[in-house]
PDB file of C-alpha atoms in Angstrom:
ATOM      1  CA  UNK A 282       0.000   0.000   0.000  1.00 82.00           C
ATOM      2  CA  UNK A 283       2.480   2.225   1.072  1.00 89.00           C
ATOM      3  CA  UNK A 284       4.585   1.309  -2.142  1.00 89.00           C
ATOM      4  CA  UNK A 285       1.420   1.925  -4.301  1.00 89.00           C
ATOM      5  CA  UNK A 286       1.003   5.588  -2.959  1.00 91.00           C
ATOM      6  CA  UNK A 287       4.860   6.534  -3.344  1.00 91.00           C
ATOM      7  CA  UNK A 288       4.924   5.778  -6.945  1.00 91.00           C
ATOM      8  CA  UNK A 289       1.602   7.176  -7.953  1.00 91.00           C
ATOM      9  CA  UNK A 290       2.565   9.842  -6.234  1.00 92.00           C
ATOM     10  CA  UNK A 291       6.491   9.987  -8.673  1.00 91.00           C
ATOM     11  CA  UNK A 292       3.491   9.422 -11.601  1.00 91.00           C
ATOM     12  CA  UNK A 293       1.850  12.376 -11.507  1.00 91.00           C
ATOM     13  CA  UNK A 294       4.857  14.351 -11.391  1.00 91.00           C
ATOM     14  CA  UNK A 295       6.044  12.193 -14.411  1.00 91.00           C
ATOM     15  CA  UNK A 296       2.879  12.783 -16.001  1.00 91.00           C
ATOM     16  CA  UNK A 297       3.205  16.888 -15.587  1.00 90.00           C
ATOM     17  CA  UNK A 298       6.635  16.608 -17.027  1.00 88.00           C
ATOM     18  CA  UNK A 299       5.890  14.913 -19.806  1.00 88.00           C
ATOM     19  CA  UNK A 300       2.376  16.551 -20.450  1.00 83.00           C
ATOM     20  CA  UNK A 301       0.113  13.548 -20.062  1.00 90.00           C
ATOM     21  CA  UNK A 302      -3.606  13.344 -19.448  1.00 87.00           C
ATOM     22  CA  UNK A 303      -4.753  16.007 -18.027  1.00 86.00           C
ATOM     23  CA  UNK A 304      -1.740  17.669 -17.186  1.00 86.00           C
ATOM     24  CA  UNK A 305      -1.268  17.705 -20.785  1.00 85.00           C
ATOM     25  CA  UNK A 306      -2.598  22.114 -21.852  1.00 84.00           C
ATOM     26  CA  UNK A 307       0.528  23.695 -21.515  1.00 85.00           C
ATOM     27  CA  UNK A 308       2.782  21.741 -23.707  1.00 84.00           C
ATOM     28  CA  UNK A 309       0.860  23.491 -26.832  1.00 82.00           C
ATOM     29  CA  UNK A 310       1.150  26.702 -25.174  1.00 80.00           C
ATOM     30  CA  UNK A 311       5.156  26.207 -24.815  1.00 77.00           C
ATOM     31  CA  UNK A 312       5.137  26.546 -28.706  1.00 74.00           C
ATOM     32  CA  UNK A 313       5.345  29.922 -28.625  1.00 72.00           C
ATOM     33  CA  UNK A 314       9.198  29.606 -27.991  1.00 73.00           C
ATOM     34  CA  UNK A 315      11.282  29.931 -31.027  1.00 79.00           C
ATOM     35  CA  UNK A 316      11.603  26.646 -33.263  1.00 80.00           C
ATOM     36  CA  UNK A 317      15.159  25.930 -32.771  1.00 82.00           C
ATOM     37  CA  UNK A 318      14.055  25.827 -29.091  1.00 80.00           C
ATOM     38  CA  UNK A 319      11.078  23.770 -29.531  1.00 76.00           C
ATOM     39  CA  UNK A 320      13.356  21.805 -31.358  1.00 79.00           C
ATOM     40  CA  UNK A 321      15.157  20.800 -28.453  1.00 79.00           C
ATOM     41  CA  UNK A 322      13.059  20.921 -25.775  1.00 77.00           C
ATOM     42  CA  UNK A 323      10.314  19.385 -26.894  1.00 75.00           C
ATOM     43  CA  UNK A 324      11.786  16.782 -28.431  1.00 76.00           C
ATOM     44  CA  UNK A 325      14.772  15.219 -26.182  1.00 74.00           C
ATOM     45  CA  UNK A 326      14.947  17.116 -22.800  1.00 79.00           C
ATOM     46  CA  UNK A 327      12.263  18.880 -21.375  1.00 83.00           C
ATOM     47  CA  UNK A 328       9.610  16.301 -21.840  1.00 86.00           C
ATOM     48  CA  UNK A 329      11.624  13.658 -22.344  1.00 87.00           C
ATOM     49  CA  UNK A 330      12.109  14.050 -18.289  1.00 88.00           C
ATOM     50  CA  UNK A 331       9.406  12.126 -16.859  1.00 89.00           C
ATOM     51  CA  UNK A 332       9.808   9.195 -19.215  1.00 92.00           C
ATOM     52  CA  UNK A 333      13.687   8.571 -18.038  1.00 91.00           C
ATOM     53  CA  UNK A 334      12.360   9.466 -14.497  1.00 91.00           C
ATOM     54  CA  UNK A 335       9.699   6.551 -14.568  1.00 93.00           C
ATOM     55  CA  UNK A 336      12.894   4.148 -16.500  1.00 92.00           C
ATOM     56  CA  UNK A 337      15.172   4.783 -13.531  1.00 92.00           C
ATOM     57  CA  UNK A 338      12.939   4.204 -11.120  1.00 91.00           C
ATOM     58  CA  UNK A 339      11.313   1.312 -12.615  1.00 90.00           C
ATOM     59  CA  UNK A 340      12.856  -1.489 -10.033  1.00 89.00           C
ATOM     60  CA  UNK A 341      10.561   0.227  -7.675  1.00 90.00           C
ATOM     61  CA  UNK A 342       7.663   1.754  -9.486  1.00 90.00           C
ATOM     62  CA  UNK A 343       7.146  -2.385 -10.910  1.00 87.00           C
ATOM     63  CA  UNK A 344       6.792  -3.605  -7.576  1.00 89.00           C
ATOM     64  CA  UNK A 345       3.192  -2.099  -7.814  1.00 88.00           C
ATOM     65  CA  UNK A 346       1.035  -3.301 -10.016  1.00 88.00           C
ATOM     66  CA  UNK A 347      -1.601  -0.695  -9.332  1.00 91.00           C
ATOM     67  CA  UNK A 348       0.791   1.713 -10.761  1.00 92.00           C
ATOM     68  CA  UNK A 349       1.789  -0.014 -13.627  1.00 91.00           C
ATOM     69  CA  UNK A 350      -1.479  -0.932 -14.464  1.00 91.00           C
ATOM     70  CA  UNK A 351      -2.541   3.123 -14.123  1.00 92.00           C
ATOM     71  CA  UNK A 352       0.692   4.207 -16.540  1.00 93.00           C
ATOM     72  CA  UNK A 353      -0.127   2.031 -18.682  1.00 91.00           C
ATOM     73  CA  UNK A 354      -3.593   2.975 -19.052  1.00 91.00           C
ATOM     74  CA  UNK A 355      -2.420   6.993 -18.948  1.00 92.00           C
ATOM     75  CA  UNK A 356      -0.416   6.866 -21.716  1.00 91.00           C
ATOM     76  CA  UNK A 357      -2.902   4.434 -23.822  1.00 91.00           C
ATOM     77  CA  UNK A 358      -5.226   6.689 -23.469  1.00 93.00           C
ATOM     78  CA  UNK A 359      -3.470   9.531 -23.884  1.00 93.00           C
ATOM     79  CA  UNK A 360      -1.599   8.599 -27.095  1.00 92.00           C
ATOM     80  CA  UNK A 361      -5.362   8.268 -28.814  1.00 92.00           C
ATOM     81  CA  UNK A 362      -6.827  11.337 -27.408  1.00 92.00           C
ATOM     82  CA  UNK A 363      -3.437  13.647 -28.261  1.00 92.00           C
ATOM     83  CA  UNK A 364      -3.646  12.195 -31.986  1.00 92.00           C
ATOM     84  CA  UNK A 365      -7.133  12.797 -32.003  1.00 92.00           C
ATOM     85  CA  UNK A 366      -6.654  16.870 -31.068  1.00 92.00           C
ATOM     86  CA  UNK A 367      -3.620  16.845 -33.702  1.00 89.00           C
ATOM     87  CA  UNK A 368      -6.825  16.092 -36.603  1.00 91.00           C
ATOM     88  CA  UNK A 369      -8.494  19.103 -35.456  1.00 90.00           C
ATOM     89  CA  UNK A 370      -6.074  22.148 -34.908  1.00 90.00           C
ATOM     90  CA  UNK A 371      -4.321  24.219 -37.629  1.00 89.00           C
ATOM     91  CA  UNK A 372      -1.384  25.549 -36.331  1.00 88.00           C
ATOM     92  CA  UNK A 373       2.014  23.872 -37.263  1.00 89.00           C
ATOM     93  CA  UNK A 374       3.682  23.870 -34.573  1.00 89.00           C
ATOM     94  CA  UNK A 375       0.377  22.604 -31.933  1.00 90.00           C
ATOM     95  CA  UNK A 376       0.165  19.994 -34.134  1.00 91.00           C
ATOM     96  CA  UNK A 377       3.566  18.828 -33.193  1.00 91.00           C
ATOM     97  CA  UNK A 378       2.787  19.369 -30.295  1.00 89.00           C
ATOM     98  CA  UNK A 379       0.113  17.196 -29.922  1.00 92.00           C
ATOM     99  CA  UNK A 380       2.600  14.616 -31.430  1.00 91.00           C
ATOM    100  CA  UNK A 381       4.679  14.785 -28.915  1.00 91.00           C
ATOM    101  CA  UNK A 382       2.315  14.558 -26.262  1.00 91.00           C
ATOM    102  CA  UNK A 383       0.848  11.164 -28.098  1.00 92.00           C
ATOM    103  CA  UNK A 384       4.243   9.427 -28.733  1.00 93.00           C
ATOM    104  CA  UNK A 385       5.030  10.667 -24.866  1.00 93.00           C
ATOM    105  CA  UNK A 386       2.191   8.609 -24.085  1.00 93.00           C
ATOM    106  CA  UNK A 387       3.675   5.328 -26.536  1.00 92.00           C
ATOM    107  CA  UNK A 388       6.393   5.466 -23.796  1.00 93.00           C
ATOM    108  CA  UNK A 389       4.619   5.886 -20.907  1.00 93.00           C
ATOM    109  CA  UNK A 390       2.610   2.811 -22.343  1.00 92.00           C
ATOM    110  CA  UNK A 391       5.590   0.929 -22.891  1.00 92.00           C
ATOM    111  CA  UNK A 392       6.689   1.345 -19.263  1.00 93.00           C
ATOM    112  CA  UNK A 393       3.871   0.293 -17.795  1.00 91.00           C
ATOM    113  CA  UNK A 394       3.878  -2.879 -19.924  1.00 90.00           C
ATOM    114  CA  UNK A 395       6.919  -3.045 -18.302  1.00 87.00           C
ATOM    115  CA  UNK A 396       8.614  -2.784 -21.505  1.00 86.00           C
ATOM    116  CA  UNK A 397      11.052   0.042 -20.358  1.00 89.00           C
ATOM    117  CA  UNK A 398      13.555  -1.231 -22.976  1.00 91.00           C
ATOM    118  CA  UNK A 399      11.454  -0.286 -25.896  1.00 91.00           C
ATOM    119  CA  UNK A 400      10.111   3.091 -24.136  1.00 92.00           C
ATOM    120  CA  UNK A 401      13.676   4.322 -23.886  1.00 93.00           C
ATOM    121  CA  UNK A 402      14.339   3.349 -27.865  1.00 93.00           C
ATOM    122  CA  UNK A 403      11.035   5.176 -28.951  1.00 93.00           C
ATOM    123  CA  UNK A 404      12.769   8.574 -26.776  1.00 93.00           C
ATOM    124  CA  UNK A 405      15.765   8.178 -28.703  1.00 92.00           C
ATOM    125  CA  UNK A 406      13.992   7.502 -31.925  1.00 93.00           C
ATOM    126  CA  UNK A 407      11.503  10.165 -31.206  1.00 92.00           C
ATOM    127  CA  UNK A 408      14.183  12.696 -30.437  1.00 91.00           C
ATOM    128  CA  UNK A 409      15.382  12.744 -33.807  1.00 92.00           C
ATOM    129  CA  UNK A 410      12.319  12.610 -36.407  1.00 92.00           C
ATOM    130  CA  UNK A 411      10.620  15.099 -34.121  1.00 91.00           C
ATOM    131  CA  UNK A 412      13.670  17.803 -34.366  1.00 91.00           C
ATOM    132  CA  UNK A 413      13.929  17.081 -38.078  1.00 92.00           C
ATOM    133  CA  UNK A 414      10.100  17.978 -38.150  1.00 92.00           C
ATOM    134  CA  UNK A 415      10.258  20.759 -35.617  1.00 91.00           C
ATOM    135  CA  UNK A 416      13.251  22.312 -37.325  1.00 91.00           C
ATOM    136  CA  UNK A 417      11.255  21.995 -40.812  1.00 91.00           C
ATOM    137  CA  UNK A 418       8.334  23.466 -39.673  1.00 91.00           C
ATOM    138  CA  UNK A 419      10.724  26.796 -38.641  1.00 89.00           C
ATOM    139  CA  UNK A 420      11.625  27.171 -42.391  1.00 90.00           C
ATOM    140  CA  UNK A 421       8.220  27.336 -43.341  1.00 91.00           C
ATOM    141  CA  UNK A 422       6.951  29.166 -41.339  1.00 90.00           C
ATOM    142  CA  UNK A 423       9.995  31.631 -41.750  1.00 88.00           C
ATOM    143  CA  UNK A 424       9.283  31.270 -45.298  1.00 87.00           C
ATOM    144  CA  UNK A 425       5.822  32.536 -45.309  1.00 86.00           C
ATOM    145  CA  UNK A 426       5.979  35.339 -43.216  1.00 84.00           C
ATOM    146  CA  UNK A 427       5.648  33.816 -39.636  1.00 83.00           C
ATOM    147  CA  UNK A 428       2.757  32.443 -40.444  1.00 84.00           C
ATOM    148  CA  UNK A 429       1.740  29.840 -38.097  1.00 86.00           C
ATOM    149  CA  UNK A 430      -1.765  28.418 -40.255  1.00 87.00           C
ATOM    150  CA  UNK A 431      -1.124  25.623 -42.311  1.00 88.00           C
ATOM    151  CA  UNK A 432      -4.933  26.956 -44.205  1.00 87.00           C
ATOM    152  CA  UNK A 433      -2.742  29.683 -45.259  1.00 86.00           C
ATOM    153  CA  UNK A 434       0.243  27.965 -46.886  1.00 86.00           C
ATOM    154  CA  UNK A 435      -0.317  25.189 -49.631  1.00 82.00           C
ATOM    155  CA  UNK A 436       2.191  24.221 -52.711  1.00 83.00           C
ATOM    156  CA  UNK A 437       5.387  24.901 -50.794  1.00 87.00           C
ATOM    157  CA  UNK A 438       6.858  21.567 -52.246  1.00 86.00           C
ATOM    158  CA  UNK A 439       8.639  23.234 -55.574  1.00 86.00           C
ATOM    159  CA  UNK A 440       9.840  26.642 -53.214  1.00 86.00           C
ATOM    160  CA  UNK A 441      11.124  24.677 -50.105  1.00 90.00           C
ATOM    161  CA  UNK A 442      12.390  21.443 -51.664  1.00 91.00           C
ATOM    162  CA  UNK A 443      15.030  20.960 -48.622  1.00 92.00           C
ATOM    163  CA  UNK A 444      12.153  20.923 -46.178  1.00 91.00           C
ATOM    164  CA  UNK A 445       9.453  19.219 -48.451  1.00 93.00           C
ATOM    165  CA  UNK A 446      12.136  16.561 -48.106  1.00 94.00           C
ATOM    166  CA  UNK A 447      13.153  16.623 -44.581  1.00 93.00           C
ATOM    167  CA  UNK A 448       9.493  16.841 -43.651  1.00 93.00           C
ATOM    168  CA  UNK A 449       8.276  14.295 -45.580  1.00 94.00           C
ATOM    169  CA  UNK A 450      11.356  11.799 -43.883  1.00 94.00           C
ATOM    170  CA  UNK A 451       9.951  12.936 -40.434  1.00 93.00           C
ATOM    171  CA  UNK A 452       6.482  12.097 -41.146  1.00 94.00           C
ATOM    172  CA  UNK A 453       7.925   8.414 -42.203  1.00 95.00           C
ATOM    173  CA  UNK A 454       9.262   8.116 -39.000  1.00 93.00           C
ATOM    174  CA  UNK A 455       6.512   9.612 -37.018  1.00 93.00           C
ATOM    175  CA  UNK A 456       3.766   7.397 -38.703  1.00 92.00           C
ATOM    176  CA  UNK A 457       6.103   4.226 -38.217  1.00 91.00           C
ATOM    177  CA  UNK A 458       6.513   3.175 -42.184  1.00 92.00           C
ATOM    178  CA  UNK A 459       8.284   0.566 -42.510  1.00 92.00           C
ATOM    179  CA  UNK A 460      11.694   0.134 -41.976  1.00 92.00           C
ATOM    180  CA  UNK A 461      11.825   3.354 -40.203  1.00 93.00           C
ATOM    181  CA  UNK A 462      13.332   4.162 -36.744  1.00 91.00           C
ATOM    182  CA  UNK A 463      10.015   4.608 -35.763  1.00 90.00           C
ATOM    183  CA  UNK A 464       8.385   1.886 -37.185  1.00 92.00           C
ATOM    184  CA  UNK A 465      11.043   0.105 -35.648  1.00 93.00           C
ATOM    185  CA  UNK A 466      10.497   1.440 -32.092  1.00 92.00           C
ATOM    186  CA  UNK A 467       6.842   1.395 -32.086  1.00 92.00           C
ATOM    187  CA  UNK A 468       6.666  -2.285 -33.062  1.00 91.00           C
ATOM    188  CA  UNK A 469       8.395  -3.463 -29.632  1.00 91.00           C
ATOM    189  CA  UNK A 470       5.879  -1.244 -27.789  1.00 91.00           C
ATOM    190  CA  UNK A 471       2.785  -3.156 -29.504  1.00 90.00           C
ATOM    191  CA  UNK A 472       4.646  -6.553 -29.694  1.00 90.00           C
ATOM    192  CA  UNK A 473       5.070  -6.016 -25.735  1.00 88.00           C
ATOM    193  CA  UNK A 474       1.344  -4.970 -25.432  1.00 88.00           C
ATOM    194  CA  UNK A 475       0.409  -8.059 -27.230  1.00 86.00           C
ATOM    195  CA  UNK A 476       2.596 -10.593 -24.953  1.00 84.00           C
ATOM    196  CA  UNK A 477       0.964  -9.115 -21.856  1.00 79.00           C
ATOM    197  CA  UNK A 478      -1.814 -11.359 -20.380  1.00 75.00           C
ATOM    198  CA  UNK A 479      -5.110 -10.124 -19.518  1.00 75.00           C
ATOM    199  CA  UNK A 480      -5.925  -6.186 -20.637  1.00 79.00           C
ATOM    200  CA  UNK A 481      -2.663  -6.388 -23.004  1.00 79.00           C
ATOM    201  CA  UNK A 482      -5.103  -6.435 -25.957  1.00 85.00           C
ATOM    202  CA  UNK A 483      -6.791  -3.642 -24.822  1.00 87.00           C
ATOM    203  CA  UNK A 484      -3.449  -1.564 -24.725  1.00 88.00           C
ATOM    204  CA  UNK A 485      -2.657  -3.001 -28.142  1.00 89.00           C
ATOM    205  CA  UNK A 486      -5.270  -1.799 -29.751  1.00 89.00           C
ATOM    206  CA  UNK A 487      -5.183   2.004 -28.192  1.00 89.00           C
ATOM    207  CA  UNK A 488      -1.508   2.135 -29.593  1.00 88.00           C
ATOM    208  CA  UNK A 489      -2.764   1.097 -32.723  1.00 91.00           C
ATOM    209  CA  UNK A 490      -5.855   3.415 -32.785  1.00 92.00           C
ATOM    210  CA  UNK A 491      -3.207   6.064 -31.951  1.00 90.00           C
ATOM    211  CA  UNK A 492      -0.967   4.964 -34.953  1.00 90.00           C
ATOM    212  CA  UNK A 493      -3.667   5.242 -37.440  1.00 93.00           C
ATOM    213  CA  UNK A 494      -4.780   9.116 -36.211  1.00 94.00           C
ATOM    214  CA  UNK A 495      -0.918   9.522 -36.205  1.00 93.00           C
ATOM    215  CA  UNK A 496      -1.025   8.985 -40.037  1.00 92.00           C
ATOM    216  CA  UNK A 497      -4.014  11.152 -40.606  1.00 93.00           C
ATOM    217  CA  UNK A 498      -2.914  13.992 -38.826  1.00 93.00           C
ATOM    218  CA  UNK A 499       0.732  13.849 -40.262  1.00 93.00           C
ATOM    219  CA  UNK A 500      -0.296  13.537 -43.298  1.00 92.00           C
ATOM    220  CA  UNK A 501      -2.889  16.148 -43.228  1.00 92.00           C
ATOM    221  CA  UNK A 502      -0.337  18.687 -41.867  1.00 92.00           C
ATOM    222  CA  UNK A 503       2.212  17.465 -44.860  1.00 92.00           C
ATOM    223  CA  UNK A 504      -0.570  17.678 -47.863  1.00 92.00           C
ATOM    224  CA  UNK A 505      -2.005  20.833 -46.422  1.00 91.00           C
ATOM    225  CA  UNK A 506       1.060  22.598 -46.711  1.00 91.00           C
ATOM    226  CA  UNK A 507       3.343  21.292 -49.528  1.00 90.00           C
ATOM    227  CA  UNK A 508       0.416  20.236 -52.018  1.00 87.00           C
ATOM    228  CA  UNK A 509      -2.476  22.054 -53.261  1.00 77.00           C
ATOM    229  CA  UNK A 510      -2.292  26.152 -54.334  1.00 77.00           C
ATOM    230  CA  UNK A 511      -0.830  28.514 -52.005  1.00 73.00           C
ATOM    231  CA  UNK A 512      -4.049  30.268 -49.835  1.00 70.00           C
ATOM    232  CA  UNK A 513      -2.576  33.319 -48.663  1.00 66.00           C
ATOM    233  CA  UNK A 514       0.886  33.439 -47.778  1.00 59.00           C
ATOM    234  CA  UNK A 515       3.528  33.068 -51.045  1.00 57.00           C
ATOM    235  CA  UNK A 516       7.205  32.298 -50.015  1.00 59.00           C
ATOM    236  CA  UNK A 517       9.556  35.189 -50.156  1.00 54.00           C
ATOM    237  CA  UNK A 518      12.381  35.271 -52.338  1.00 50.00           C
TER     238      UNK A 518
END
């Protein structure tokens, strides 16, 4: 019992840190930093925080299985209800946001499968494709005028070929095609869902519910803005 309140008690600080359900509002609002910093923060350190907290700690935080049980179910549900604000808000960056927060959730998920093995490869994984995105996004929207709205960009593909193609490798990643580090990473979170007994299948089939709105959203974002005609904003010169 008392081991049960001590760790929920380390989760809900890990779960403020790393902007899960429903301590989850002011990661979108810490977009308003420059991208370079977003960048960074929100995609290795910062956040990344009360993941590695929950890894270190995981010798004790396991010996409840109350808490795993509730981390596990945080970050299941979490991951699905993120993605599912990323298909409904128009600003680049918030929708990256909203990325973050889901994937954040994949390894909170992970670690309460007590798969903290694959939670710490998504972080790593997830560190990268989401700078490469983040760091895109900053062209573009440096490109348009600071313009934040992806319903006022459209056809950037031809004028930003460098980040029409390192935006379109980050989406890969982020949506798990194959053969990518993220389609790698993900696949040891589900596999591990899958092996667990009991209300594994349940977990599975958040994570995948979350992979599919993961796709829509990233590939809304990606369409929106490099296909189609421009809608308001050209790119200087």
């Amino acid at each position: 019992m008392i081991v049960t309140i001590i760790t929920l008690g380390i989760l809900s600080g890990a779960m403020g840190k790393s902007a899960q359900f429903p301590f989850h509002t002011w990661l979108p609002d810490a977009m308003e930093g420059p991208t370079p910093v977003s960048a960074l923060v929100h995609s290795a350190t910062m956040v990344a925080a009360g993941v590695f907290l929950l890894v270190r700690l995981f010798p004790f935080i396991s010996a409840s299985d109350t808490t795993m049980l509730v981390i596990a179910g945080v970050g299941a549900f979490t991951a699905v209800f993120a993605a599912t604000m990323g298909l409904v808000v128009n600003d680049i960056k918030r929708v990256l946001a909203y990325s973050s927060i889901s994937q954040l959730a994949y390894m909170f998920a992970a670690i309460g499968l007590g798969a903290f093995g694959p939670a710490i490869f998504h972080l790593i994984t997830h560190a990268f494709f989401k700078a490469l995105l983040f760091l895109a996004s900053g062209t573009v929207i440096l490109s348009v005028h600071h313009e934040q709205s992806i319903f006022k960009m459209g056809g950037l593909r031809k004028a930003l070929p460098v980040s029409f193609a390192s935006f379109l490798i980050g989406s890969l990643a982020l949506t798990a095609f194959p053969y990518t580090s993220g389609y790698f990473s993900k696949d040891e979170i589900l596999l591990a869902a899958l092996e667990l007994d009991g209300p594994g299948i349940i977990f599975w089939a958040g994570g995948v519910l979350g992979a599919f709105f993961t796709g829509m959203y990233t590939f809304r974002l990606f369409f929106v803005v490099f296909f189609g005609k421009n809608r308001g904003h050209a790119p200087e010169k």
